[in-house]
Coordinates of C-alpha atoms and ligand atoms in Angstrom, one line a residue:
M1 CA -31.0 -20.0 59.6
N2 CA -30.9 -23.5 61.0
G3 CA -32.8 -25.3 63.8
T4 CA -34.1 -28.7 64.8
I5 CA -37.5 -30.3 64.9
T6 CA -39.0 -30.2 68.4
G7 CA -42.4 -31.7 67.7
I8 CA -44.4 -33.3 64.9
S9 CA -48.2 -33.4 64.7
G10 CA -49.5 -34.8 61.4
P11 CA -48.6 -32.4 58.6
T12 CA -47.3 -29.7 61.0
V13 CA -43.9 -29.6 62.6
S14 CA -42.5 -27.2 65.2
A15 CA -38.9 -26.2 65.3
D16 CA -36.6 -24.0 67.4
L17 CA -36.1 -21.6 64.5
V18 CA -35.9 -18.0 65.4
G19 CA -35.6 -15.0 63.0
V20 CA -37.7 -16.6 60.3
R21 CA -40.6 -14.8 58.7
L22 CA -44.2 -15.8 58.4
Y23 CA -44.8 -17.9 55.2
E24 CA -41.1 -18.4 54.7
Q25 CA -40.2 -21.6 53.0
V26 CA -38.1 -24.1 55.0
Q27 CA -36.5 -27.5 54.3
V28 CA -37.5 -30.0 56.9
G29 CA -35.6 -33.1 58.1
H30 CA -32.8 -35.1 56.4
A31 CA -35.0 -35.6 53.4
G32 CA -35.4 -31.8 52.8
L33 CA -39.2 -31.9 52.8
I34 CA -40.8 -28.6 51.6
G35 CA -42.6 -26.7 54.3
E36 CA -43.8 -23.2 55.1
V37 CA -43.8 -21.3 58.3
V38 CA -47.4 -20.8 59.3
R39 CA -47.1 -19.5 62.9
L40 CA -44.4 -17.7 64.8
E41 CA -44.0 -18.0 68.6
P42 CA -41.3 -16.5 70.8
Q43 CA -38.9 -19.5 70.7
R44 CA -40.3 -21.6 68.0
A45 CA -41.8 -21.7 64.5
V46 CA -44.7 -23.9 63.4
I47 CA -44.3 -25.3 60.0
Q48 CA -46.8 -26.7 57.6
V49 CA -45.1 -29.5 55.7
Y50 CA -46.3 -30.1 52.1
E51 CA -45.0 -33.7 51.9
E52 CA -45.5 -36.9 53.7
T53 CA -44.2 -36.5 57.3
R54 CA -44.1 -40.2 58.1
G55 CA -40.6 -41.3 59.2
L56 CA -39.6 -37.8 60.3
A57 CA -38.1 -37.6 63.8
V58 CA -37.6 -35.0 66.5
G59 CA -34.1 -33.6 66.4
E60 CA -33.7 -33.7 62.6
P61 CA -32.5 -30.4 61.1
V62 CA -34.7 -27.6 59.7
T63 CA -33.2 -25.0 57.3
A64 CA -34.8 -21.7 56.4
T65 CA -34.5 -20.7 52.7
G66 CA -35.0 -17.0 53.2
E67 CA -37.8 -16.8 50.6
A68 CA -41.6 -17.4 50.5
L69 CA -43.2 -20.4 48.7
M70 CA -42.4 -19.3 45.2
V71 CA -43.9 -20.1 41.8
R72 CA -41.4 -20.1 38.9
L73 CA -42.8 -18.1 36.0
G74 CA -41.3 -18.2 32.5
P75 CA -41.7 -19.7 29.0
G76 CA -42.3 -23.5 28.9
L77 CA -45.2 -23.7 31.4
L78 CA -47.9 -24.3 28.8
G79 CA -48.4 -28.0 28.2
G80 CA -46.8 -28.7 31.5
M81 CA -48.0 -30.9 34.3
F82 CA -47.0 -30.1 37.9
D83 CA -47.8 -31.1 41.4
G84 CA -49.1 -28.6 44.0
L85 CA -45.6 -27.2 44.6
Q86 CA -45.0 -26.8 40.9
R87 CA -42.6 -29.7 40.6
P88 CA -42.8 -31.2 37.0
L89 CA -44.6 -34.5 37.3
P90 CA -43.0 -36.2 34.2
A91 CA -39.5 -35.4 35.5
L92 CA -40.5 -36.6 39.0
V93 CA -41.9 -39.8 37.7
A94 CA -38.8 -40.3 35.5
R95 CA -36.6 -39.9 38.6
D96 CA -38.6 -41.8 41.2
G97 CA -41.0 -44.0 39.3
P98 CA -44.7 -44.1 40.3
F99 CA -43.9 -43.8 44.0
L100 CA -42.8 -40.2 44.3
Q101 CA -40.0 -39.5 46.8
A102 CA -40.3 -36.7 49.3
G103 CA -38.1 -33.6 49.1
G104 CA -35.7 -32.6 46.5
G105 CA -37.4 -29.9 44.4
L106 CA -37.0 -30.1 40.6
F107 CA -37.0 -26.9 38.6
P108 CA -40.4 -26.6 36.9
L109 CA -39.0 -25.1 33.6
D110 CA -36.9 -26.9 31.1
L111 CA -33.4 -25.6 31.6
T112 CA -32.0 -26.9 28.3
R113 CA -34.6 -25.5 25.9
R114 CA -33.7 -22.4 24.1
W115 CA -36.2 -19.6 23.3
H116 CA -35.8 -16.9 20.7
L117 CA -36.2 -13.5 22.3
T118 CA -37.3 -10.5 20.4
P119 CA -36.7 -7.4 22.7
C120 CA -39.2 -4.6 22.8
L121 CA -37.0 -2.2 24.8
A122 CA -33.6 -0.7 24.1
P123 CA -30.8 0.2 26.4
G124 CA -31.4 3.5 28.2
A125 CA -35.2 2.8 28.6
A126 CA -36.7 3.1 32.1
V127 CA -38.6 0.0 33.1
A128 CA -41.1 -0.8 35.8
P129 CA -42.2 -4.2 37.2
G130 CA -44.6 -6.0 34.8
Q131 CA -43.5 -4.0 31.8
I132 CA -42.8 -6.0 28.6
L133 CA -39.1 -6.6 28.0
G134 CA -39.6 -8.7 24.9
T135 CA -41.4 -11.7 23.6
V136 CA -40.7 -15.4 22.8
A137 CA -43.1 -17.7 20.9
E138 CA -44.5 -20.4 23.2
G139 CA -46.8 -22.7 21.3
P140 CA -49.7 -20.7 19.9
I141 CA -49.1 -17.6 22.0
Q142 CA -46.6 -14.7 22.1
H143 CA -45.2 -15.1 25.6
Q144 CA -44.3 -11.7 27.0
I145 CA -41.2 -11.5 29.2
L146 CA -42.2 -9.2 32.0
A147 CA -39.8 -7.1 34.0
A148 CA -39.5 -8.2 37.6
A149 CA -37.7 -5.1 38.9
A150 CA -37.6 -1.4 38.2
G151 CA -34.6 0.4 36.8
T152 CA -32.9 1.6 33.6
I153 CA -31.9 -0.9 31.0
K154 CA -28.2 -1.1 30.5
A155 CA -28.2 -4.1 28.1
L156 CA -30.9 -6.3 26.5
D157 CA -30.1 -8.7 23.8
G158 CA -32.2 -10.5 21.2
G159 CA -31.4 -14.1 20.3
D160 CA -31.7 -17.6 21.7
F161 CA -31.6 -18.1 25.4
T162 CA -32.2 -20.8 28.0
V163 CA -34.5 -19.6 30.8
E164 CA -31.4 -19.3 33.1
A165 CA -29.1 -17.4 30.8
P166 CA -29.0 -13.6 31.4
I167 CA -30.7 -11.7 28.6
G168 CA -29.4 -8.3 29.8
R169 CA -29.0 -6.2 32.9
L170 CA -30.2 -3.0 34.5
A171 CA -28.0 0.0 35.3
D172 CA -27.7 -1.1 38.9
G173 CA -26.3 -4.5 37.8
T174 CA -29.5 -6.6 38.3
L175 CA -29.4 -9.4 35.7
L176 CA -32.5 -9.9 33.5
H177 CA -33.8 -13.4 32.8
L178 CA -36.6 -15.1 30.9
W179 CA -38.0 -16.5 34.1
Q180 CA -38.8 -14.9 37.5
P181 CA -40.1 -16.1 40.9
W182 CA -43.3 -14.9 42.5
P183 CA -44.7 -15.7 45.9
A184 CA -47.7 -18.0 45.4
R185 CA -49.9 -16.4 48.1
R186 CA -49.5 -12.8 46.9
P187 CA -51.8 -11.6 44.1
R188 CA -49.8 -10.3 41.1
P189 CA -50.4 -6.6 40.7
C190 CA -52.2 -4.8 37.9
R191 CA -52.7 -1.1 37.0
R192 CA -56.4 -1.2 37.6
R193 CA -59.5 -3.4 37.5
L194 CA -61.8 -3.1 34.5
P195 CA -65.4 -3.9 34.0
V196 CA -66.3 -7.1 32.1
T197 CA -66.7 -6.7 28.4
A198 CA -66.9 -10.2 26.8
P199 CA -68.8 -13.4 27.2
L200 CA -67.0 -16.6 28.2
I201 CA -68.4 -19.0 25.6
T202 CA -68.4 -22.5 27.1
G203 CA -70.2 -24.3 24.3
Q204 CA -72.6 -25.8 26.8
R205 CA -76.0 -24.8 25.6
C206 CA -77.6 -24.7 29.1
I207 CA -74.9 -22.5 30.5
D208 CA -74.4 -20.1 27.5
L209 CA -78.2 -19.5 27.2
L210 CA -79.6 -19.7 30.7
F211 CA -76.7 -19.0 33.0
P212 CA -74.1 -17.3 30.9
L213 CA -70.6 -16.4 32.1
V214 CA -68.3 -13.5 31.3
K215 CA -64.5 -13.4 31.0
G216 CA -63.2 -12.3 34.4
G217 CA -66.2 -13.9 36.2
T218 CA -66.4 -16.6 38.7
A219 CA -68.7 -19.6 38.9
I220 CA -69.1 -22.6 41.2
F221 CA -70.9 -25.8 40.6
P222 CA -71.7 -27.9 43.6
G223 CA -73.0 -31.4 43.2
G224 CA -72.9 -34.8 44.9
F225 CA -70.9 -37.8 43.8
G226 CA -71.6 -38.7 40.2
T227 CA -73.5 -35.6 39.2
G228 CA -71.0 -34.8 36.5
K229 CA -68.7 -32.2 38.0
T230 CA -65.6 -33.6 36.5
V231 CA -67.0 -34.2 33.1
L232 CA -68.5 -30.7 33.0
E233 CA -65.2 -29.1 34.1
Q234 CA -63.3 -31.0 31.5
A235 CA -65.7 -30.2 28.7
I236 CA -65.4 -26.5 29.6
A237 CA -61.6 -26.8 29.8
K238 CA -61.6 -28.2 26.2
F239 CA -64.1 -25.8 24.6
A240 CA -64.1 -22.4 26.4
D241 CA -62.9 -19.5 24.1
V242 CA -59.8 -18.6 26.1
D243 CA -56.1 -18.4 25.4
V244 CA -54.9 -20.4 28.3
V245 CA -56.5 -22.9 30.6
V246 CA -55.1 -23.8 34.1
Y247 CA -56.7 -27.0 35.4
V248 CA -56.2 -28.0 39.0
G249 CA -57.1 -31.6 39.9
C250 CA -57.5 -31.1 43.6
G251 CA -57.8 -34.3 45.6
E252 CA -59.7 -36.1 42.9
R253 CA -59.0 -39.6 41.5
G254 CA -55.6 -40.0 39.8
N255 CA -56.9 -42.1 36.9
E256 CA -59.3 -39.3 36.0
M257 CA -56.3 -36.9 35.6
A258 CA -54.3 -39.5 33.6
D259 CA -57.3 -39.9 31.2
L260 CA -57.6 -36.1 30.9
L261 CA -54.0 -35.7 29.8
D262 CA -54.3 -38.5 27.2
E263 CA -57.4 -36.8 25.9
F264 CA -55.9 -33.3 25.8
M265 CA -52.9 -34.6 24.0
A266 CA -55.1 -36.1 21.3
L267 CA -57.6 -33.3 21.0
R268 CA -57.3 -30.2 18.9
D269 CA -58.0 -26.7 20.2
P270 CA -61.4 -25.8 18.6
W271 CA -60.4 -22.1 18.6
R272 CA -56.8 -21.9 17.3
G273 CA -55.9 -25.3 16.1
G274 CA -52.9 -27.1 17.5
A275 CA -53.1 -29.6 20.3
L276 CA -55.3 -28.6 23.2
L277 CA -52.5 -29.4 25.6
E278 CA -50.4 -26.6 24.1
R279 CA -52.5 -24.0 25.8
T280 CA -53.2 -25.9 29.0
I281 CA -51.3 -26.2 32.3
V282 CA -52.3 -29.0 34.6
I283 CA -51.7 -29.0 38.3
A284 CA -52.4 -32.5 39.7
N285 CA -52.8 -33.0 43.4
T286 CA -54.7 -36.2 43.3
S287 CA -56.2 -38.0 46.2
N288 CA -53.1 -40.2 46.6
M289 CA -50.8 -37.3 47.1
P290 CA -50.0 -35.5 50.4
V291 CA -52.9 -33.5 51.8
A292 CA -51.0 -30.4 52.7
A293 CA -49.7 -29.7 49.2
R294 CA -53.3 -29.6 48.1
E295 CA -53.7 -26.5 50.2
A296 CA -50.9 -24.9 48.3
S297 CA -51.9 -26.2 44.9
I298 CA -54.7 -23.7 44.2
Y299 CA -52.3 -20.8 45.0
T300 CA -49.7 -22.2 42.6
A301 CA -52.4 -22.5 40.0
V302 CA -53.9 -19.0 40.4
T303 CA -50.4 -17.5 40.2
L304 CA -49.7 -19.2 37.0
A305 CA -53.0 -18.0 35.7
E306 CA -52.3 -14.4 36.7
Y307 CA -48.9 -14.6 35.0
Y308 CA -50.5 -15.3 31.6
R309 CA -53.3 -12.8 32.4
D310 CA -50.5 -10.2 32.7
M311 CA -49.5 -10.9 29.1
G312 CA -52.9 -9.5 28.1
L313 CA -54.4 -13.0 27.6
Q314 CA -57.8 -14.5 28.5
V315 CA -57.2 -17.2 31.1
L316 CA -59.5 -19.7 32.6
L317 CA -58.8 -21.4 35.9
L318 CA -60.7 -24.6 36.7
A319 CA -60.4 -26.5 40.0
D320 CA -62.0 -29.8 40.8
S321 CA -62.8 -29.7 43.6
I322 CA -62.4 -26.8 46.0
S323 CA -64.0 -28.9 48.8
R324 CA -60.9 -31.1 48.9
W325 CA -58.8 -27.9 49.3
A326 CA -61.1 -26.8 52.2
E327 CA -60.7 -30.2 53.8
A328 CA -56.9 -29.9 53.6
L329 CA -57.2 -26.4 55.2
R330 CA -59.3 -28.0 58.0
E331 CA -56.8 -30.7 58.6
I332 CA -53.9 -28.2 58.9
S333 CA -55.9 -25.9 61.0
S334 CA -56.8 -28.7 63.5
S335 CA -53.2 -29.8 63.7
L336 CA -52.4 -26.2 64.6
E337 CA -55.0 -26.5 67.4
E338 CA -56.8 -23.4 66.1
M339 CA -60.3 -22.7 67.3
P340 CA -62.6 -24.6 64.9
G341 CA -65.6 -23.0 63.3
E342 CA -68.6 -24.6 61.6
E343 CA -68.1 -28.3 61.0
G344 CA -64.5 -28.1 62.1
Y345 CA -63.5 -25.7 59.3
P346 CA -61.3 -22.8 60.5
T347 CA -63.2 -19.6 61.1
Y348 CA -61.2 -17.9 58.3
L349 CA -62.5 -20.3 55.6
G350 CA -64.9 -17.7 54.2
S351 CA -62.4 -14.9 54.1
R352 CA -59.8 -17.2 52.5
L353 CA -62.2 -18.2 49.8
A354 CA -63.4 -14.7 49.2
A355 CA -59.8 -13.5 48.8
Y356 CA -59.2 -16.3 46.4
F357 CA -62.2 -15.4 44.2
E358 CA -60.9 -11.8 44.3
R359 CA -58.0 -12.8 42.2
A360 CA -60.4 -13.3 39.2
G361 CA -61.4 -10.3 37.0
V362 CA -60.5 -8.2 34.0
V363 CA -57.5 -6.0 34.5
E364 CA -55.3 -3.4 32.8
T365 CA -52.0 -5.1 33.1
C366 CA -48.8 -3.4 34.3
G367 CA -47.6 -3.7 30.7
G368 CA -50.6 -1.7 29.5
G369 CA -52.6 -4.7 28.0
R370 CA -55.9 -6.0 29.0
G371 CA -56.2 -9.5 30.4
S372 CA -58.8 -11.6 32.2
L373 CA -58.8 -14.4 34.7
S374 CA -62.1 -16.4 35.0
M375 CA -62.6 -19.1 37.6
L376 CA -64.8 -22.2 37.6
L377 CA -64.7 -24.2 40.7
S378 CA -66.5 -27.4 41.5
V379 CA -67.7 -28.1 45.0
S380 CA -68.4 -31.5 46.4
P381 CA -70.7 -31.1 49.4
P382 CA -70.9 -34.2 51.5
G383 CA -74.2 -36.0 50.8
G384 CA -75.1 -33.2 48.3
D385 CA -76.1 -30.9 51.2
L386 CA -75.8 -27.4 49.9
T387 CA -76.1 -25.8 53.4
E388 CA -72.7 -27.0 54.4
P389 CA -70.0 -24.3 55.1
V390 CA -67.8 -24.7 51.9
T391 CA -70.8 -24.4 49.5
Q392 CA -72.2 -21.4 51.5
A393 CA -68.8 -19.6 51.6
C394 CA -68.4 -20.1 47.8
L395 CA -71.9 -18.9 47.2
R396 CA -71.3 -15.6 48.9
A397 CA -68.2 -15.0 46.7
A398 CA -69.1 -16.4 43.2
G399 CA -71.0 -14.7 40.4
A400 CA -72.7 -17.7 39.1
F401 CA -74.0 -20.9 40.6
F402 CA -74.8 -24.1 38.7
M403 CA -76.5 -26.5 40.9
L404 CA -75.9 -30.1 39.8
D405 CA -78.9 -32.1 40.5
A406 CA -78.7 -35.8 41.6
G407 CA -82.2 -36.4 40.3
L408 CA -81.3 -35.2 36.8
A409 CA -78.0 -37.2 36.8
H410 CA -80.0 -40.3 37.9
R411 CA -82.2 -39.9 34.9
R412 CA -79.0 -39.5 32.8
H413 CA -79.9 -35.8 32.0
F414 CA -76.4 -34.3 31.6
P415 CA -75.1 -31.7 32.3
A416 CA -77.3 -32.1 35.3
I417 CA -77.7 -28.4 35.9
N418 CA -80.9 -27.6 37.8
W419 CA -82.6 -24.8 35.8
Q420 CA -84.8 -23.7 38.7
Q421 CA -82.1 -23.3 41.3
S422 CA -79.1 -22.1 39.3
Y423 CA -78.3 -18.5 38.5
S424 CA -75.8 -16.2 36.9
L425 CA -75.3 -12.6 38.1
Y426 CA -73.7 -11.9 34.7
A427 CA -76.9 -12.7 32.7
Q428 CA -77.7 -9.1 31.7
E429 CA -74.3 -8.2 30.4
A430 CA -73.7 -11.6 28.8
V431 CA -77.0 -11.6 26.9
G432 CA -75.8 -8.4 25.3
F433 CA -72.6 -10.0 24.2
F434 CA -74.2 -13.1 22.9
S435 CA -76.6 -11.1 20.9
D436 CA -73.7 -10.2 18.6
R437 CA -73.6 -13.9 17.6
A438 CA -77.4 -14.4 17.4
A439 CA -79.6 -11.3 17.4
D440 CA -82.6 -13.0 19.0
W441 CA -80.5 -14.4 22.0
G442 CA -82.3 -12.4 24.6
G443 CA -85.7 -13.2 23.3
L444 CA -84.9 -16.9 23.0
R445 CA -83.6 -16.9 26.5
Q446 CA -86.7 -15.3 27.9
R447 CA -89.1 -17.6 26.1
C448 CA -87.1 -20.7 27.2
R449 CA -87.3 -19.6 30.8
E450 CA -91.0 -18.8 30.5
L451 CA -91.8 -22.2 29.1
L452 CA -89.7 -24.0 31.7
R453 CA -91.5 -22.0 34.4
Q454 CA -95.0 -22.8 33.0
E455 CA -94.1 -26.4 32.7
E456 CA -93.0 -26.5 36.3
A457 CA -96.4 -25.2 37.4
L458 CA -98.3 -27.5 35.1
R459 CA -96.3 -30.6 36.1
E460 CA -97.8 -30.5 39.6
I461 CA -101.3 -30.5 38.1
A462 CA -100.4 -33.2 35.6
E463 CA -99.2 -35.4 38.4
I464 CA -102.6 -35.1 40.1
V465 CA -105.0 -35.4 37.1
G466 CA -102.7 -37.5 34.8
P467 CA -101.7 -36.4 31.3
E468 CA -105.2 -37.4 29.8
G469 CA -106.9 -34.9 32.2
L470 CA -105.0 -32.0 30.6
Q471 CA -106.2 -29.7 27.9
E472 CA -104.6 -29.9 24.5
P473 CA -102.5 -26.7 24.9
D474 CA -101.2 -28.0 28.1
R475 CA -100.2 -31.3 26.6
L476 CA -98.5 -29.4 23.8
L477 CA -96.6 -27.3 26.4
L478 CA -95.4 -30.5 28.2
A479 CA -94.3 -32.0 24.9
S480 CA -92.4 -28.9 23.8
V481 CA -90.6 -28.5 27.1
G482 CA -89.8 -32.2 27.0
R483 CA -88.0 -31.4 23.7
I484 CA -86.2 -28.4 25.3
R485 CA -85.0 -30.7 28.1
D486 CA -83.9 -33.6 25.9
E487 CA -82.7 -31.8 22.8
F488 CA -81.5 -28.5 24.1
L489 CA -80.6 -28.6 27.8
S490 CA -79.0 -32.1 27.7
Q491 CA -75.7 -32.3 25.9
N492 CA -73.7 -35.4 25.8
A493 CA -70.0 -34.7 26.5
Y494 CA -68.9 -37.8 24.6
S495 CA -70.7 -37.0 21.3
D496 CA -70.1 -34.7 18.3
E497 CA -72.3 -32.1 19.9
A498 CA -70.2 -31.8 23.0
F499 CA -69.4 -28.3 21.9
S500 CA -72.2 -26.1 20.6
P501 CA -71.2 -22.6 19.2
P502 CA -73.7 -19.8 20.1
E503 CA -75.2 -19.8 16.5
A504 CA -75.9 -23.6 16.8
T505 CA -77.3 -23.1 20.3
A506 CA -79.7 -20.4 19.1
A507 CA -80.7 -22.4 16.1
C508 CA -81.5 -25.5 18.1
L509 CA -83.8 -23.6 20.5
R510 CA -85.3 -21.5 17.6
G511 CA -86.3 -24.8 15.9
I512 CA -88.1 -26.2 18.9
L513 CA -89.8 -22.9 19.7
A514 CA -91.0 -22.6 16.0
D515 CA -92.5 -26.1 16.2
H516 CA -94.2 -25.1 19.5
D517 CA -95.6 -22.0 17.9
R518 CA -96.9 -23.9 14.9
G519 CA -98.6 -26.3 17.4
V520 CA -100.2 -23.4 19.3
A521 CA -101.4 -21.9 16.0
G522 CA -102.8 -25.2 14.9
L523 CA -104.7 -25.6 18.1
A524 CA -106.0 -22.0 17.9
G525 CA -107.1 -22.7 14.3
E526 CA -109.0 -25.8 15.4
A527 CA -110.6 -24.0 18.2
A528 CA -111.6 -21.1 15.9
G529 CA -112.9 -23.7 13.4
A530 CA -114.9 -25.4 16.2
T531 CA -116.6 -22.1 17.3
T532 CA -117.3 -20.6 13.8
G533 CA -117.9 -23.7 11.7
G534 CA -119.6 -25.6 14.3
G535 CA -119.5 -29.4 14.6
P536 CA -121.1 -31.9 12.1
Ligands
LIG601 N1 -72.2 -34.2 30.0 C1 -72.2 -35.5 30.1 N2 -72.4 -36.3 29.1 C2 -72.5 -37.6 29.2 N3 -72.3 -38.3 30.3 C3 -72.0 -37.6 31.4 C4 -71.9 -36.1 31.4 N4 -71.7 -35.7 32.6 C5 -71.6 -36.8 33.4 N5 -71.8 -37.9 32.7 C6 -71.7 -39.3 33.2 O1 -71.7 -39.3 34.7 C7 -70.6 -39.9 35.2 C8 -70.1 -39.2 36.5 O2 -69.6 -37.9 36.1 P1 -68.4 -37.3 37.0 O3 -68.1 -36.0 36.3 O4 -67.3 -38.2 37.2 O5 -69.1 -37.0 38.4 P2 -68.5 -36.3 39.6 O6 -67.2 -35.7 39.3 O7 -69.6 -35.2 40.0 O8 -68.5 -37.3 40.7 C9 -69.6 -39.9 34.1 O9 -68.7 -41.0 34.2 C10 -70.5 -40.0 32.8 O10 -70.9 -41.4 32.6
LIG602 MG1 -65.3 -35.9 40.0

């Protein structure tokens, strides 16, 4: 299907294309920019272009590709770095240098590399989509090759294959490959959803003890500029006890992404050994890249995450920050002249976000395994104002909320998680799971919360009467909570204690509480001595 450009408005273009489908991918202009049909009208199609539209002219050709915006799934994604449209960044940079050219998709998977396939099914077997055809070793994991179509297997060979070479075929002639395409905006199916059964250990003491997460859960952390969102996301990306991490740098600074990659290349995976990068996929859509591709990037990322989930793996998706995605959505919506909602965001912002969060969870996979997809998204509310629409929409959908506090960050208390305002709806289940690692987890958590609460009440009084005006037990309480804040809740991401296993987390708090109890007992002893023995 061909047509020509009839109008251009920022990242959206209209063309006299008929017969195309909604969300069909198109190539726009002589440069072949990647775009997606976002609205159909009787004689024209409105296209969202994912690349810089500067220089594009009315009258240039538009070609429909006949397929939706696809993510290419197959072995070789781990350790990869892609842009929002899944183009491999190292290959793009090798081709174009630092100033990426528009158009001209590159295949995301290495076409020359050979993978050793061990088939699990024999000819004659019936196969359904999502069922395991065989496995190849990809870095530290057994990568399952999942069937893309239903049928009866006619041939399936073991041996070394490139991703493009046929590995077999179905009775109806359909060729089988190591890779398969999947439309980015459509959730990958599963047999059924399962309840959560395992904690997500982040190694951050404050999160694991006070606001714990579970595998398959979702969390957001809003915070103003400099409150430590990026550092916290990256610390969790390094240390969380998952098989695969998908990290989306969404509209943040490019140099932060470059540093992250260098670090991941050098760091070792604390759970399985090997380089951290071997289990990580990075999607970079930094602030210097086109805005519209940012909107697509989080869908590319979640599809990659679901693909590994479907192999029965524990996957964590991190995005920094979802606010930049929402801003891209707003920009596209306004160029489509849609009716604006709150603060100019489209009225469907909330439902889009909720549908996105829905893609997290624990599932029984089509292959019969059990996989999970957890999400941690940072939010950057302008001016740190949490009543703004993106934060509010995320709050309604997410299971945990870590409020990053500018006051704490200012005092260099990191991670700057406000312990009064934050919450986790997973606390009850998660405490049960953590108790397997430290039997007194629930008790420690309760006492910690109680002391923090008491201190909060006392601090107001202390501010009025001054510390000298307080009773001994109150002064002890302030001192003990001071230690909880400095030695337990703060955790420097650049030190040896950047990762704290649950046992160490429990031991740290246990020590402080024991000292506190000794202090209380000592004061009680003195008081008893004062009443029974009398003074001199
Ligand atoms: N956990 C941490 N440990 C030590 N320093 C931190 C920590 N979190 C944040 N910081 C400090 O705060 C600065 C800003 O953090 P960053 O994550 O870039 O903020 P944001 O992404 O919210 O703008 C960092 O450069 C670092 O100096
Ligand atoms: Mg940041």
